[in-house]
Amino acid sequence: MINITLPDGAVKQFEKGVTALDVAKSISEGLARKVLAANVNGQVWDATRPLNEDATLKLLTWNDTEGKSTFWHSSAHLMAEAVESLFPGVKFWVGPATVNPPGFYYDIDFGDKKLTEEDLAKLEKKMNELAKQSNAYVRKEMPKNEAVEYFAGKGDEYKLDLLQNLEDGKITFYSQGNFTDLCRGPHIPNTGFIKAIKLTNIAGAYWKGDEKNKQLTRLYGITFPSQKELDEYLALLEEAKKRDHRKLGKELGIYTMDDDVGQGLIMWLPNGTVIIEELEKLAKETEEDGGYKRVVTPHIAKESMYLTSGHLPYYADSMYPPMELDGEKYYLKSMNCPHHHKIFAAEPKSYRDLPYRIAEYGTVYRYEQSGELFGLMRVRCLHMNDAHIYCTKEQFNDEFRAVNEMYLKYFKIFGVDKYVMRLSLHSPEKLGVKYVNEPQLWKETEEMVRNVLIESNIPYVEVQDEAAFYGPKIDVQIYSVIGREFTLATNQVDFSQGRSFKLQYTTADNSADTPLIIHRAPLGTHERFIGFLLEHYAGKLPVWLSPVQVKILPISDKFLDYAHDVKAKLRKAGVRVEMDDRSEKIGKKIREAELSKVPYMLVLGEKEVAEGRLSVRRQGKGDTGSLSVDEFIGTIVDEIRERKSGE
């Protein structure tokens, strides 16, 4: 007999060979019908895989992230089976589940075949047919030589390439129906769980992400356990299309890109620049209140500095190639921290100077792969709300908590109600390879961060093997009003670079010590955050952020003198105002102002001029009544000063 420990601490005994599905059935048949996979001793397994020794067990359903991931990865295999049945001879690379967008994809070599929308409809139909057969996903372990022989016989260079890096004794195949593939799993019990299917997109993807390699076809899809959930998702997708920051960015004149400038290099138009300046103003006010000092650093640095920081050679693939000048190699700045460390070291510090907080909206350059560039979300030039805090171990809790509180303040301002902090930890097996080889310091700092989160009652999840190379970090995941997830910012602990840069301060007993470093960027980058804001607000930015806050709409030229007078008063009050003085009908002027998402429209006609008042319209709400000029100025100035999140 073996002991199975459930999440509530209950221990049940079963015969060896029992499966998670068997355990679910012993609890209830209803539960068993919902189980997609299982977490066994911290690893996700097939629900049908035999358990032969004592284990902790959590049953995973659609409500669990790992359950959804398993469901979608299994759906990718179902899609591959449909593809292979309709297009014999195709070859497959990888088919993972995805988070953003949710669902799955498979990279496929179709040869000379170009997929069409008609092909997608046929594949969806075939997938539905195959799903209804309720074919089991069967796991099979295979020696490496047999796996190589299998794919060599098929002439499959993609799987043979994968096999090169796999260890003998840990190679598994999965089969369902007439499809078999190299895969580590896990998978759902059978295809019958998949009730609703939608193939969403066809794209190109270079093999292994290398633009020097052959371009494969990336086929995206999403599936659900019910048609109702798919219908709801598709409705949400339609709303997301309307909110796409790339579409809104163009319509509202926020930013542009040009091939002559280069891929992933954003040029901010006047409207976008206003948003940037308002965000920087908010950050500077907040950071000044938090005791930060502002600094400015160069856009380039010598190779030696990045060797000291440890970013080279490990980060070289994400940096632009070096420039040779005066016998030295210079790199475009890909992160601000080494420059800030040099600023800390520029003048002697004592314990009285700590915590030492310096902030910069620093410009950094990162060479993202061309296939990964995406509007404002993945770019090559980033303007980062960066800062570094140098503190003692005793000061750490207060400083780290203050950074988290800064996040919460920003969430309130921007109407972010749903968020989660991801505590990214190291992997002990990768010490000295991916992470600084200091096991005790890792344990200590991870516990310090965990304690701050618990004491602050901040929701968080722990994720293994995603820390920075120099310490644990928090990645902030926020959700727009339609539920789309964004990685906004980071809050990182660094116990390594202070020693690398020989940073020291004099302690109270006149000895030397190295400070802990906190890397933080609560507003992330202008690029990603403005992309989020455009989608979150559907382009209808709150008044304080809007490039144009008021549009004056005179009904005819007879009222231009009054319109100019109102415009001058608004400008004097610090309001961003424009006037539409074209000889167009007022209905057209209103429609165009609505489309440009201007928060307030002031219609001026004979009555308004005679009474010295304004007919006020609010974006999306229509006529809100009549106000005097002073009343309106008082209202809008208060709204701007308080940075209200919008209505």
CSV table of C-alpha atoms in Angstrom, one decimal, residues 200-485:
chain,number,residue,atom,x,y,z
A,200,THR,CA,-7.7,31.7,-34.3
A,201,ASN,CA,-4.6,32.7,-36.4
A,202,ILE,CA,-2.0,31.7,-38.9
A,203,ALA,CA,1.4,33.2,-38.6
A,204,GLY,CA,5.0,32.6,-39.6
A,205,ALA,CA,7.7,31.6,-37.1
A,206,TYR,CA,11.4,30.9,-37.8
A,207,TRP,CA,12.5,27.4,-36.7
A,208,LYS,CA,14.0,27.8,-33.1
A,209,GLY,CA,13.3,31.5,-33.3
A,210,ASP,CA,16.3,32.1,-35.5
A,211,GLU,CA,15.6,34.3,-38.6
A,212,LYS,CA,18.5,32.4,-40.4
A,213,ASN,CA,16.4,29.2,-40.3
A,214,LYS,CA,13.5,28.1,-42.3
A,215,GLN,CA,10.1,29.8,-41.7
A,216,LEU,CA,7.5,27.4,-40.4
A,217,THR,CA,3.7,28.0,-40.2
A,218,ARG,CA,2.5,28.7,-36.7
A,219,LEU,CA,-1.1,27.7,-36.2
A,220,TYR,CA,-2.9,29.1,-33.2
A,221,GLY,CA,-6.0,27.8,-31.5
A,222,ILE,CA,-8.1,27.7,-28.3
A,223,THR,CA,-10.4,25.2,-26.8
A,224,PHE,CA,-12.8,25.0,-23.9
A,225,PRO,CA,-14.8,22.3,-22.0
A,226,SER,CA,-18.1,23.9,-23.2
A,227,GLN,CA,-19.4,25.9,-26.1
A,228,LYS,CA,-20.7,28.5,-23.7
A,229,GLU,CA,-17.2,29.3,-22.5
A,230,LEU,CA,-15.9,29.5,-26.1
A,231,ASP,CA,-18.7,31.9,-27.0
A,232,GLU,CA,-17.9,34.1,-24.1
A,233,TYR,CA,-14.2,34.1,-25.0
A,234,LEU,CA,-14.9,35.0,-28.6
A,235,ALA,CA,-17.1,37.9,-27.5
A,236,LEU,CA,-14.3,39.1,-25.3
A,237,LEU,CA,-11.9,38.7,-28.2
A,238,GLU,CA,-14.0,41.0,-30.3
A,239,GLU,CA,-13.9,43.6,-27.6
A,240,ALA,CA,-10.2,43.1,-27.3
A,241,LYS,CA,-9.8,43.8,-31.1
A,242,LYS,CA,-11.6,47.2,-30.6
A,243,ARG,CA,-9.1,47.9,-27.8
A,244,ASP,CA,-6.0,46.8,-29.6
A,245,HIS,CA,-3.4,49.4,-28.7
A,246,ARG,CA,-1.9,49.1,-32.2
A,247,LYS,CA,-5.2,50.1,-33.7
A,248,LEU,CA,-5.9,52.8,-31.1
A,249,GLY,CA,-2.3,54.1,-31.3
A,250,LYS,CA,-2.7,54.9,-35.0
A,251,GLU,CA,-6.3,56.3,-34.7
A,252,LEU,CA,-5.4,58.6,-31.9
A,253,GLY,CA,-2.0,59.7,-33.2
A,254,ILE,CA,0.0,58.2,-30.2
A,255,TYR,CA,3.0,56.7,-31.9
A,256,THR,CA,4.4,55.6,-35.2
A,257,MET,CA,7.1,53.3,-36.6
A,258,ASP,CA,9.1,53.5,-39.8
A,259,ASP,CA,11.3,50.9,-41.6
A,260,ASP,CA,14.0,53.5,-42.2
A,261,VAL,CA,14.3,54.0,-38.4
A,262,GLY,CA,14.2,50.3,-37.7
A,263,GLN,CA,12.0,47.5,-36.3
A,264,GLY,CA,10.8,47.9,-32.7
A,265,LEU,CA,11.9,51.5,-32.5
A,266,ILE,CA,9.0,53.7,-31.5
A,267,MET,CA,8.6,57.3,-32.4
A,268,TRP,CA,6.2,59.1,-30.1
A,269,LEU,CA,3.9,61.6,-31.8
A,270,PRO,CA,2.8,64.8,-30.0
A,271,ASN,CA,-0.3,63.1,-28.5
A,272,GLY,CA,1.8,60.2,-27.2
A,273,THR,CA,4.5,62.6,-25.9
A,274,VAL,CA,1.8,64.3,-23.7
A,275,ILE,CA,1.0,60.9,-22.1
A,276,ILE,CA,4.7,60.2,-21.5
A,277,GLU,CA,5.2,63.6,-19.8
A,278,GLU,CA,2.1,63.1,-17.6
A,279,LEU,CA,3.3,59.7,-16.5
A,280,GLU,CA,6.8,61.1,-15.8
A,281,LYS,CA,5.3,63.9,-13.8
A,282,LEU,CA,3.3,61.4,-11.7
A,283,ALA,CA,6.4,59.2,-11.2
A,284,LYS,CA,8.6,62.2,-10.2
A,285,GLU,CA,6.1,63.5,-7.7
A,286,THR,CA,5.7,60.0,-6.2
A,287,GLU,CA,9.4,59.3,-6.1
A,288,GLU,CA,10.2,62.7,-4.6
A,289,ASP,CA,7.7,62.0,-1.8
A,290,GLY,CA,9.4,58.7,-1.3
A,291,GLY,CA,12.9,60.2,-0.8
A,292,TYR,CA,14.4,59.4,-4.3
A,293,LYS,CA,17.0,61.5,-6.0
A,294,ARG,CA,17.0,61.8,-9.7
A,295,VAL,CA,19.9,60.9,-11.9
A,296,VAL,CA,20.7,60.8,-15.7
A,297,THR,CA,23.1,58.3,-17.3
A,298,PRO,CA,24.6,57.8,-20.8
A,299,HIS,CA,23.0,55.6,-23.5
A,300,ILE,CA,26.3,53.6,-24.0
A,301,ALA,CA,29.0,52.0,-21.8
A,302,LYS,CA,32.2,50.1,-22.1
A,303,GLU,CA,32.3,46.3,-22.3
A,304,SER,CA,34.2,46.1,-19.0
A,305,MET,CA,31.2,47.4,-17.0
A,306,TYR,CA,28.9,44.7,-18.4
A,307,LEU,CA,31.5,42.1,-17.6
A,308,THR,CA,31.6,43.3,-14.1
A,309,SER,CA,27.9,43.3,-13.7
A,310,GLY,CA,27.7,39.8,-15.1
A,311,HIS,CA,25.4,40.7,-18.0
A,312,LEU,CA,28.1,39.6,-20.4
A,313,PRO,CA,28.3,37.1,-21.8
A,314,TYR,CA,25.0,35.6,-20.5
A,315,TYR,CA,22.8,38.5,-21.8
A,316,ALA,CA,24.7,39.2,-25.0
A,317,ASP,CA,22.1,37.8,-27.3
A,318,SER,CA,19.6,40.4,-26.0
A,319,MET,CA,22.1,43.3,-26.5
A,320,TYR,CA,22.9,45.2,-29.7
A,321,PRO,CA,26.4,44.3,-31.1
A,322,PRO,CA,29.3,46.3,-29.7
A,323,MET,CA,30.8,49.4,-31.4
A,324,GLU,CA,34.6,49.6,-31.7
A,325,LEU,CA,35.9,53.0,-30.6
A,326,ASP,CA,39.5,53.9,-29.6
A,327,GLY,CA,40.4,50.2,-29.2
A,328,GLU,CA,37.5,49.7,-26.8
A,329,LYS,CA,34.1,48.0,-27.2
A,330,TYR,CA,31.0,50.0,-26.3
A,331,TYR,CA,27.5,48.6,-26.0
A,332,LEU,CA,24.2,50.4,-26.2
A,333,LYS,CA,22.8,50.4,-22.6
A,334,SER,CA,20.4,47.4,-22.1
A,335,MET,CA,19.8,48.1,-18.4
A,336,ASN,CA,20.3,51.0,-16.1
A,337,CYS,CA,21.6,49.2,-13.0
A,338,PRO,CA,25.4,49.2,-13.7
A,339,HIS,CA,25.3,52.9,-14.3
A,340,HIS,CA,23.5,53.5,-11.1
A,341,HIS,CA,26.0,51.3,-9.2
A,342,LYS,CA,28.7,53.6,-10.5
A,343,ILE,CA,26.8,56.6,-9.2
A,344,PHE,CA,26.6,55.0,-5.8
A,345,ALA,CA,30.3,54.3,-5.9
A,346,ALA,CA,31.2,57.9,-7.0
A,347,GLU,CA,31.2,59.3,-3.5
A,348,PRO,CA,31.9,57.7,-0.1
A,349,LYS,CA,28.9,56.5,1.8
A,350,SER,CA,28.2,55.8,5.4
A,351,TYR,CA,25.3,54.1,7.1
A,352,ARG,CA,23.8,57.6,7.6
A,353,ASP,CA,23.4,57.9,3.8
A,354,LEU,CA,21.3,54.7,3.6
A,355,PRO,CA,18.8,54.0,2.3
A,356,TYR,CA,20.2,55.7,-0.8
A,357,ARG,CA,17.5,55.9,-3.5
A,358,ILE,CA,18.2,57.0,-7.1
A,359,ALA,CA,15.7,57.1,-9.9
A,360,GLU,CA,15.8,57.7,-13.7
A,361,TYR,CA,13.4,57.3,-16.6
A,362,GLY,CA,16.3,55.6,-18.4
A,363,THR,CA,16.4,54.7,-22.1
A,364,VAL,CA,17.6,51.2,-22.7
A,365,TYR,CA,18.0,49.1,-25.9
A,366,ARG,CA,17.4,45.4,-26.2
A,367,TYR,CA,17.7,43.3,-29.3
A,368,GLU,CA,14.4,41.4,-29.4
A,369,GLN,CA,14.0,38.8,-32.1
A,370,SER,CA,12.0,40.3,-35.0
A,371,GLY,CA,9.4,37.6,-34.8
A,372,GLU,CA,8.7,38.6,-31.1
A,373,LEU,CA,8.2,42.3,-31.7
A,374,PHE,CA,4.6,43.4,-31.0
A,375,GLY,CA,3.4,47.0,-31.1
A,376,LEU,CA,4.3,48.7,-27.9
A,377,MET,CA,4.5,45.4,-25.9
A,378,ARG,CA,7.8,44.1,-27.3
A,379,VAL,CA,10.1,46.8,-28.6
A,380,ARG,CA,13.8,47.4,-29.0
A,381,CYS,CA,14.0,50.8,-27.4
A,382,LEU,CA,12.5,51.2,-23.9
A,383,HIS,CA,12.0,54.1,-21.6
A,384,MET,CA,12.0,52.5,-18.1
A,385,ASN,CA,10.7,53.9,-14.8
A,386,ASP,CA,13.8,52.6,-13.1
A,387,ALA,CA,15.3,53.1,-9.7
A,388,HIS,CA,17.7,51.4,-7.3
A,389,ILE,CA,17.7,51.4,-3.5
A,390,TYR,CA,20.9,50.7,-1.6
A,391,CYS,CA,20.1,49.7,1.9
A,392,THR,CA,21.2,47.7,4.9
A,393,LYS,CA,19.7,44.3,5.7
A,394,GLU,CA,17.9,45.8,8.6
A,395,GLN,CA,16.3,48.4,6.3
A,396,PHE,CA,15.3,45.9,3.7
A,397,ASN,CA,11.7,45.1,4.9
A,398,ASP,CA,10.6,48.7,5.1
A,399,GLU,CA,12.1,49.6,1.7
A,400,PHE,CA,10.7,46.6,-0.1
A,401,ARG,CA,7.3,47.2,1.5
A,402,ALA,CA,7.4,50.8,0.4
A,403,VAL,CA,8.0,49.8,-3.2
A,404,ASN,CA,5.0,47.4,-3.1
A,405,GLU,CA,2.9,50.2,-1.6
A,406,MET,CA,3.9,52.4,-4.5
A,407,TYR,CA,2.5,49.8,-6.8
A,408,LEU,CA,-0.8,49.8,-4.9
A,409,LYS,CA,-1.0,53.6,-5.2
A,410,TYR,CA,-0.6,53.4,-8.9
A,411,PHE,CA,-3.1,50.6,-9.2
A,412,LYS,CA,-5.7,52.8,-7.5
A,413,ILE,CA,-4.9,55.8,-9.8
A,414,PHE,CA,-5.3,53.7,-13.0
A,415,GLY,CA,-8.3,51.7,-11.8
A,416,VAL,CA,-6.5,48.4,-11.7
A,417,ASP,CA,-8.6,46.1,-9.5
A,418,LYS,CA,-7.1,42.7,-10.4
A,419,TYR,CA,-3.4,42.0,-9.9
A,420,VAL,CA,-1.1,39.4,-8.6
A,421,MET,CA,2.6,39.5,-7.5
A,422,ARG,CA,4.7,36.6,-8.9
A,423,LEU,CA,7.5,35.7,-6.5
A,424,SER,CA,10.1,34.4,-8.9
A,425,LEU,CA,12.6,32.0,-7.2
A,426,HIS,CA,15.8,30.4,-8.3
A,427,SER,CA,16.4,26.7,-9.1
A,428,PRO,CA,19.0,25.1,-6.8
A,429,GLU,CA,20.0,22.8,-9.7
A,430,LYS,CA,21.1,25.8,-11.7
A,431,LEU,CA,23.3,27.5,-9.2
A,432,GLY,CA,26.6,28.6,-10.9
A,433,VAL,CA,25.0,28.3,-14.3
A,434,LYS,CA,21.9,30.5,-14.4
A,435,TYR,CA,22.1,31.9,-10.9
A,436,VAL,CA,24.8,33.2,-8.6
A,437,ASN,CA,26.2,30.3,-6.6
A,438,GLU,CA,25.3,31.5,-3.1
A,439,PRO,CA,22.7,28.9,-1.8
A,440,GLN,CA,22.5,30.5,1.7
A,441,LEU,CA,22.0,34.0,0.4
A,442,TRP,CA,19.3,32.7,-2.0
A,443,LYS,CA,17.5,31.0,0.9
A,444,GLU,CA,17.8,34.1,3.1
A,445,THR,CA,16.7,36.7,0.5
A,446,GLU,CA,13.8,34.6,-0.8
A,447,GLU,CA,12.5,34.3,2.8
A,448,MET,CA,12.9,38.0,3.3
A,449,VAL,CA,10.8,38.8,0.2
A,450,ARG,CA,8.2,36.2,1.1
A,451,ASN,CA,7.8,37.6,4.6
A,452,VAL,CA,7.2,41.2,3.3
A,453,LEU,CA,4.5,39.9,1.0
A,454,ILE,CA,2.8,37.9,3.8
A,455,GLU,CA,3.0,40.8,6.3
A,456,SER,CA,1.6,43.2,3.7
A,457,ASN,CA,-1.3,40.9,2.9
A,458,ILE,CA,-0.5,41.2,-0.8
A,459,PRO,CA,-1.8,38.3,-3.0
A,460,TYR,CA,1.1,36.5,-4.6
A,461,VAL,CA,2.1,33.2,-6.2
A,462,GLU,CA,5.5,31.5,-6.2
A,463,VAL,CA,7.2,30.5,-9.5
A,464,GLN,CA,10.3,28.4,-9.6
A,465,ASP,CA,13.3,29.1,-11.9
A,466,GLU,CA,12.4,32.6,-13.0
A,467,ALA,CA,14.5,34.7,-10.6
A,468,ALA,CA,17.0,37.3,-11.8
A,469,PHE,CA,20.6,35.8,-11.9
A,470,TYR,CA,21.5,38.0,-8.9
A,471,GLY,CA,18.5,37.5,-6.6
A,472,PRO,CA,14.7,36.8,-6.2
A,473,LYS,CA,12.2,39.1,-7.7
A,474,ILE,CA,8.6,40.0,-7.9
A,475,ASP,CA,7.0,40.3,-11.3
A,476,VAL,CA,3.7,42.3,-11.2
A,477,GLN,CA,0.9,40.9,-13.3
A,478,ILE,CA,-2.1,43.2,-13.8
A,479,TYR,CA,-5.4,42.7,-15.7
A,480,SER,CA,-7.2,45.2,-17.9
A,481,VAL,CA,-11.0,45.7,-17.4
A,482,ILE,CA,-11.7,42.9,-19.9
A,483,GLY,CA,-9.4,40.5,-18.1
A,484,ARG,CA,-6.3,40.6,-20.4
A,485,GLU,CA,-3.1,39.9,-18.4
